[in-house]
Amino acid sequence: MKVAIIDYGMGNLRSVYRGLEYGGAKPVITIDREEIEDSDAIVLPGVGAFCDAINGLKGIEDIIKESSKEKPILGICLGLQLYFSESEEDGLHKGLDLMVGKVVKLPPTVKVPQMGWNSIKIKKESRLLDGIRDGEFFYFVHSFYAKPKEDVTVATTEYGVEIPAILEKGKLYATQFHPEKSGKIGLNLLKNFIAIAKE
Amino acid sequence: MITKRIIPCLDVKDGRVVKGINFKNLKDAGHPVKLAKMYDEQGADELVYLDISASPEGRKTMLDLVEKTADQVFIPLTVGGGISSVEDIRRILKAGADKVAINTAAVKNPEIIKKGATKFGSQCIVSAIDAKRVYENNKTKNVIETLEGKCWLEVYIYGGRKPTGIDAITWAKKVEELGAGEILLTSMDADGTKMGFDIPLTRTISEETNIPIIASGGAGTLEHIYEALTIGKADAALAASIFHYKEYTVGDIKNYLKERNVPVRI
């Protein structure tokens, strides 16, 4: 089971690599078209700024969009935000437009970034949640959050406002938190994603 | 609801965990990866490695330790100590750290925070501030009231060895503006004493900024940690010796906090 972790820049990809490996997948960190096409699933990891990531995806944007019809994709943190039509981070930037909605800044009433463990509230069933209960804690680090304009929210979290924590639409999956940094429960979620991809 | 974080800190010298009082008289406290795994199992919310090796060999050992830790421990890891360039930041993040803590290099050249935040994101740039009270009513500084008298807070660099004349409150606001995602605030007066955190220091910096604050220095009892997270308004509490010498587990602290209605992850 080959999972392509998209390498669109800098930061720590080692943890997501190890987390997927732990879940029984064969991850590969890549930006190569063929390697991505050849994979059974894709992970869009969550490092860096929105516009840098979108620029980093130039040249493979079409494969990501095409792939989303036939194999599961997991967007993590910034990866979740990239799915959306547009983001307000550092000006207005167009996203992949795979989900309708906008990415906006956290309200000024809370400390930004949100950094730490927050609990999720499950709104609907998802295979991504196998063995994961309502109220479970995950590790969040972000300054922006998505406001979907379609019914894609599986779970939310509360931080000044209600924030979508887990999203699902067809073969598109996403978490605003970092499963690779959320201890055992996070590894469980990655394992669920791999199980979905194995089908 | 976002929870308050409990963060064990491992001072690492040439591959071993050490602990001393006020950065002096260092004693061996174990192997970093072994301790990291143990704290993860106890429910630690994050881990911090502070590299206090002075040699290039020590730094290389640190990168190796970060890789080994990231392979086995799936909670956030911050690495600090001796980071002086954007290239240093990149190397540490690439080895598997999630954040870097920068003190001396940032005071000498604040641009490193801005560059690091732009390149890797604010979330991975932690501004480490070592502050010490100066009991004088200096009109050019931010003077605060404490039980011990009026004082201002001076930033120290080089592992607490060199005073800078810089006001810690002004500096904290500055690092936020430059793009730091978090402040690791160590009280030089309290560090290693086990007499409790510097609450006025912690509270002031927390109120004057809008980024998360990790309180550090002085944890000796469960109540100290409770105070830092409530009266001190810190978002996280960092401690070292109470964990290394097995006085309390992370679980003990969290149970104590939970009974007193402080939100924690259990």
XYZ file of C-alpha atoms in Angstrom:
465
model
C 0.000 0.000 0.000
C 1.846 3.039 -1.282
C 0.994 6.449 0.181
C 2.432 9.554 -1.467
C 3.198 12.326 1.055
C 3.291 15.500 -1.011
C 6.488 17.449 -0.435
C 5.659 21.070 -1.277
C 8.353 22.741 0.724
C 9.857 22.645 4.165
C 9.192 21.415 7.660
C 8.781 18.178 9.515
C 7.483 15.340 7.326
C 9.244 12.663 9.318
C 6.439 12.246 11.854
C 3.713 11.812 9.240
C 6.006 9.372 7.407
C 6.546 7.301 10.548
C 2.885 7.530 11.492
C 1.782 6.089 8.140
C 4.460 3.427 8.330
C 3.208 2.559 11.802
C -0.268 2.140 10.320
C 1.067 -0.438 7.854
C 1.555 1.696 4.729
C 4.604 2.231 2.573
C 4.940 6.009 2.512
C 7.002 7.952 0.021
C 7.793 11.670 0.311
C 7.505 13.066 -3.194
C 6.478 15.802 -5.619
C 6.997 13.586 -8.682
C 3.953 13.229 -11.004
C 4.504 9.567 -11.801
C 5.078 8.575 -8.231
C 1.886 10.339 -7.161
C -0.106 8.719 -9.981
C 1.325 5.357 -9.010
C 0.272 5.667 -5.340
C -2.773 4.061 -3.686
C -3.458 7.093 -1.504
C -2.210 10.642 -1.038
C -1.448 12.730 2.034
C -1.293 16.525 1.856
C 0.713 17.361 4.980
C 0.379 20.518 7.023
C 3.492 22.620 6.963
C 4.171 26.216 5.916
C 1.978 29.015 4.610
C -1.057 28.674 2.301
C 0.341 30.514 -0.725
C 3.724 28.738 -0.532
C 1.948 25.385 -0.457
C -0.305 26.265 -3.401
C 2.756 27.420 -5.329
C 4.493 24.190 -4.367
C 1.567 22.255 -5.854
C 1.861 23.992 -9.243
C 2.528 21.305 -11.806
C 0.747 18.554 -9.876
C -2.486 20.353 -9.050
C -4.231 18.537 -11.907
C -3.146 15.087 -10.656
C -4.381 15.865 -7.159
C -7.766 16.913 -8.554
C -7.943 13.899 -10.867
C -6.775 11.501 -8.130
C -9.453 12.736 -5.735
C -12.037 10.926 -7.857
C -10.403 7.515 -7.597
C -8.248 7.251 -4.466
C -8.444 8.570 -0.915
C -6.619 11.763 -0.053
C -5.953 12.941 3.501
C -5.317 16.647 4.035
C -3.672 17.466 7.354
C -3.938 20.970 8.894
C -2.856 23.256 6.044
C -3.620 20.275 3.777
C -7.275 20.548 4.858
C -7.284 24.248 4.083
C -5.837 23.695 0.606
C -9.030 21.818 -0.392
C -11.054 25.021 -0.205
C -11.939 27.618 -2.825
C -9.892 30.399 -1.259
C -7.917 31.491 1.802
C -7.430 34.841 3.525
C -3.907 33.957 4.711
C -1.510 36.764 3.624
C -3.978 38.296 1.161
C -6.531 36.346 -0.832
C -5.317 33.137 -2.496
C -7.138 30.565 -4.569
C -7.106 26.994 -3.274
C -7.735 23.642 -4.976
C -11.491 24.291 -4.903
C -12.299 20.659 -4.103
C -14.561 21.852 -1.284
C -16.710 24.972 -1.440
C -15.897 27.534 1.217
C -13.292 29.909 2.556
C -10.354 29.754 4.959
C -10.374 32.633 7.459
C -8.386 33.825 10.489
C -9.248 32.753 14.053
C -11.151 35.467 15.963
C -9.186 38.088 17.981
C -10.917 36.953 21.189
C -8.583 33.937 21.494
C -4.811 33.499 21.450
C -3.528 32.862 17.957
C -2.260 30.334 16.949
C -4.450 27.792 18.667
C -1.731 25.527 19.987
C -2.458 22.414 21.985
C -4.815 19.517 22.632
C -8.485 20.139 22.031
C -11.454 17.757 22.115
C -13.628 16.926 19.118
C -17.402 16.772 18.860
C -18.580 14.126 16.401
C -21.350 15.336 14.071
C -21.697 12.333 11.805
C -20.268 8.895 11.202
C -17.064 8.355 9.291
C -14.788 5.372 8.800
C -11.964 7.685 9.790
C -13.410 7.586 13.310
C -13.357 3.804 13.843
C -12.448 3.280 17.502
C -12.424 7.029 18.205
C -14.962 8.391 20.672
C -16.698 11.728 20.987
C -14.648 14.098 23.188
C -11.295 12.553 22.288
C -8.299 14.948 22.259
C -6.129 15.815 19.248
C -3.212 18.202 18.782
C -4.054 21.432 16.941
C -1.668 24.123 15.683
C -3.209 26.705 13.391
C -4.052 30.379 12.947
C -6.687 29.935 10.209
C -9.718 27.674 9.902
C -12.079 26.544 7.157
C -15.683 27.677 6.754
C -17.247 25.061 4.477
C -20.290 26.045 2.439
C -21.333 22.428 1.944
C -22.144 19.555 4.268
C -18.700 17.997 4.698
C -18.083 18.354 8.467
C -17.654 15.080 10.362
C -16.402 16.553 13.646
C -15.807 19.991 15.121
C -13.797 21.583 17.906
C -14.382 24.741 19.932
C -11.858 27.580 20.021
C -13.543 30.952 20.214
C -15.684 29.702 17.343
C -16.809 26.277 16.166
C -14.043 24.911 13.944
C -14.351 21.974 11.549
C -11.886 19.387 12.863
C -12.584 16.465 10.507
C -14.009 16.693 6.991
C -15.115 14.103 4.467
C -16.425 14.415 0.918
C -16.310 11.404 -1.364
C -12.723 10.234 -1.286
C -11.488 13.461 0.254
C -10.646 13.285 3.970
C -9.098 15.973 6.133
C -8.187 16.878 9.710
C -7.470 20.370 11.042
C -5.384 18.747 13.814
C -2.170 16.767 13.381
C -2.905 13.037 13.758
C 0.824 12.321 13.508
C 1.321 14.432 16.650
C -1.738 13.249 18.564
C -0.255 10.206 20.257
C -1.955 6.804 20.080
C -5.341 8.182 19.119
C -3.809 10.040 16.184
C -2.028 6.914 14.982
C -5.384 5.144 15.199
C -6.879 7.708 12.811
C -4.002 7.291 10.342
C -4.538 3.546 10.514
C -8.220 4.059 9.686
C -7.242 6.123 6.659
C -4.935 3.362 5.472
C -7.715 0.812 5.972
C -9.988 2.922 3.742
C -7.250 3.130 1.107
C -6.733 -0.636 1.174
C -10.252 -1.382 -0.074
C -12.172 22.925 24.930
C -8.465 23.660 24.585
C -6.530 22.113 27.454
C -3.584 23.402 29.462
C -0.387 21.618 28.508
C 2.137 19.888 30.763
C 5.574 19.805 29.191
C 8.545 17.896 30.590
C 11.815 19.559 29.636
C 14.986 17.620 29.046
C 18.251 19.565 29.252
C 20.554 17.561 27.014
C 24.341 17.695 27.190
C 26.362 15.523 24.813
C 23.541 13.017 24.467
C 22.515 12.746 28.129
C 19.796 14.468 30.143
C 21.218 16.686 32.885
C 19.719 18.972 35.525
C 21.259 21.658 37.712
C 20.279 24.703 39.714
C 20.403 28.039 37.885
C 22.154 26.289 34.970
C 25.025 25.180 37.286
C 26.167 21.957 39.070
C 24.831 19.559 36.454
C 23.803 16.014 37.415
C 23.045 13.110 35.083
C 19.312 12.389 34.779
C 19.110 9.670 32.105
C 18.856 8.921 28.373
C 16.696 11.384 26.397
C 14.760 8.949 24.186
C 14.035 6.626 27.088
C 12.741 9.515 29.189
C 10.783 10.955 26.233
C 8.957 7.653 25.779
C 8.220 7.419 29.468
C 6.750 10.926 29.600
C 4.676 10.245 26.503
C 3.209 7.204 28.240
C 2.491 9.279 31.341
C 0.434 11.682 29.231
C 2.865 14.532 28.521
C 1.327 16.962 26.021
C 4.613 17.954 24.414
C 8.323 17.567 25.025
C 11.172 20.052 24.995
C 14.837 19.226 24.415
C 17.223 22.009 25.364
C 20.673 21.391 23.965
C 23.248 22.700 26.401
C 26.234 21.061 24.714
C 28.815 23.599 23.761
C 30.565 21.558 21.078
C 29.797 20.827 17.407
C 29.823 17.096 18.279
C 27.158 17.729 20.888
C 24.995 19.450 18.270
C 25.307 16.522 15.897
C 24.335 14.151 18.699
C 21.250 16.310 19.192
C 20.096 15.906 15.572
C 20.516 12.170 15.934
C 18.461 12.214 19.146
C 15.694 14.231 17.480
C 15.455 11.647 14.694
C 15.325 8.762 17.141
C 12.702 10.533 19.238
C 10.502 11.436 16.261
C 10.579 7.799 15.170
C 9.147 6.615 18.463
C 7.240 9.433 20.102
C 4.165 10.877 18.393
C 3.637 14.081 20.369
C 5.060 17.521 19.538
C 8.755 18.047 20.143
C 10.446 21.431 20.580
C 14.216 21.735 20.350
C 16.199 24.687 21.650
C 19.795 25.624 22.333
C 22.470 26.955 20.034
C 20.188 27.678 17.074
C 21.740 30.586 15.237
C 20.579 30.503 11.611
C 17.638 29.664 9.357
C 19.717 26.708 8.171
C 19.949 25.432 11.789
C 16.150 25.685 12.033
C 15.689 23.744 8.804
C 18.029 20.973 9.945
C 16.248 20.498 13.246
C 12.756 20.508 11.736
C 13.868 18.100 9.049
C 15.254 15.737 11.699
C 11.710 15.511 13.106
C 11.225 18.402 15.534
C 7.989 20.390 15.312
C 9.246 23.624 16.804
C 12.510 25.343 17.584
C 13.102 27.570 20.608
C 15.415 30.508 19.990
C 16.833 32.933 22.550
C 20.361 34.320 22.091
C 20.329 34.370 18.293
C 17.000 36.228 18.271
C 18.212 38.910 20.692
C 21.354 39.424 18.622
C 19.476 39.339 15.321
C 15.656 39.536 15.609
C 15.324 38.914 11.869
C 15.897 35.187 12.481
C 12.394 34.996 14.001
C 10.831 36.784 11.042
C 12.712 34.708 8.496
C 12.009 31.457 10.328
C 8.303 32.264 10.675
C 7.949 33.225 7.014
C 9.764 30.160 5.793
C 8.445 27.458 8.138
C 5.361 29.069 9.702
C 4.891 30.914 13.003
C 3.747 27.723 14.686
C 7.263 26.290 14.701
C 9.086 29.373 15.995
C 9.158 29.544 19.781
C 10.769 32.578 21.331
C 12.622 31.471 24.463
C 12.908 34.347 26.920
C 15.051 34.065 30.061
C 14.075 36.920 32.371
C 15.355 38.136 35.725
C 13.887 40.723 38.069
C 15.775 43.957 38.576
C 14.569 45.769 41.688
C 14.763 49.386 40.609
C 12.114 51.907 39.668
C 13.557 52.535 36.214
C 11.413 55.000 34.254
C 12.621 53.724 30.885
C 11.415 50.157 31.637
C 8.079 48.468 32.285
C 8.008 48.320 36.076
C 5.715 45.744 37.700
C 4.529 45.274 41.276
C 5.545 42.115 43.129
C 5.356 41.026 46.763
C 9.099 41.589 46.949
C 8.867 45.135 45.579
C 8.797 47.056 42.307
C 10.987 45.678 39.561
C 11.473 45.450 35.846
C 12.298 42.270 33.957
C 15.609 41.920 32.174
C 16.283 39.537 29.287
C 19.313 37.257 29.676
C 21.130 35.366 26.923
C 23.854 32.714 26.662
C 22.077 30.245 28.966
C 21.472 32.836 31.655
C 25.023 34.123 31.768
C 24.679 37.492 30.065
C 22.268 40.333 30.915
C 21.178 42.402 27.925
C 19.534 45.490 29.406
C 16.452 44.601 27.325
C 13.008 44.813 28.944
C 11.310 41.400 28.726
C 7.794 42.844 28.273
C 8.888 45.014 25.348
C 10.820 42.068 23.910
C 7.850 39.697 24.216
C 5.649 42.103 22.220
C 8.408 42.479 19.663
C 8.816 38.725 19.082
C 5.055 38.373 18.658
C 5.140 41.095 16.017
C 8.077 39.374 14.288
C 6.009 36.196 13.975
C 6.900 33.965 16.915
C 4.073 31.500 17.519
C 4.726 30.968 21.206
C 6.865 32.187 24.120
C 8.810 29.867 26.406
C 9.232 32.107 29.427
C 11.844 31.116 32.004
C 12.291 32.981 35.260
C 15.995 33.110 36.053
C 15.156 33.860 39.677
C 12.936 30.808 40.076
C 14.680 28.276 37.824
C 15.943 25.255 39.721
C 14.749 26.536 43.102
C 11.524 24.475 43.248
C 9.969 27.422 45.094
C 7.285 28.089 42.491
C 7.004 29.938 39.185
C 7.430 33.693 38.993
C 3.690 34.378 38.811
C 3.782 38.185 38.277
C 6.287 37.682 35.421
C 4.199 34.955 33.783
C 0.907 36.790 34.166
C 2.276 40.076 32.854
C 3.768 38.557 29.713
C 0.623 36.502 29.119
C -1.586 39.586 29.400
C 0.644 41.761 27.260
C 0.764 39.361 24.285
C -1.732 37.320 22.287
C 0.320 34.177 21.669
C 0.526 31.114 23.945
C 2.899 31.316 26.933
C 4.778 28.369 28.417
C 5.718 29.082 32.032
C 9.101 27.705 33.057
C 11.372 27.711 36.082
C 10.552 26.945 39.680
C 8.100 24.023 39.605
C 8.412 22.129 42.887
C 4.864 21.172 43.849
C 1.523 20.449 42.189
C 0.192 23.717 43.515
C 2.982 25.664 41.783
C 1.819 24.311 38.442
C -1.819 25.037 39.267
C -0.885 28.640 40.130
C 1.072 29.188 36.902
C -1.846 27.972 34.796
C -4.540 29.906 36.663
C -3.246 33.059 38.413
C -0.236 33.190 36.081
C -2.507 32.785 33.014
C 0.024 30.513 31.296
C -1.168 28.178 28.530
C 1.353 25.509 29.406
C 3.705 24.664 32.253
C 7.173 23.289 31.765
C 9.143 21.396 34.388
C 12.225 19.230 34.558
C 13.554 18.044 37.905
C 10.211 17.124 39.491
C 9.817 14.632 36.635
C 13.388 13.376 36.350
C 13.672 12.629 40.025
C 10.226 10.989 39.954
C 8.662 13.246 42.543
C 5.509 13.466 40.434
C 4.362 11.880 37.200
C 2.628 13.878 34.472
C -0.497 11.949 35.477
C -0.255 13.145 39.104
C -0.175 16.743 37.910
C -3.080 16.306 35.522
C -5.263 14.591 38.119
C -4.556 17.406 40.568
C -5.440 20.017 37.935
C -8.578 18.210 36.836
C -9.896 18.051 40.409
C -9.496 21.821 40.490
C -11.349 22.321 37.194
C -8.347 23.177 35.060
C -8.978 21.639 31.610
C -6.367 18.954 30.883
C -6.097 16.001 28.528
C -6.363 12.752 30.475
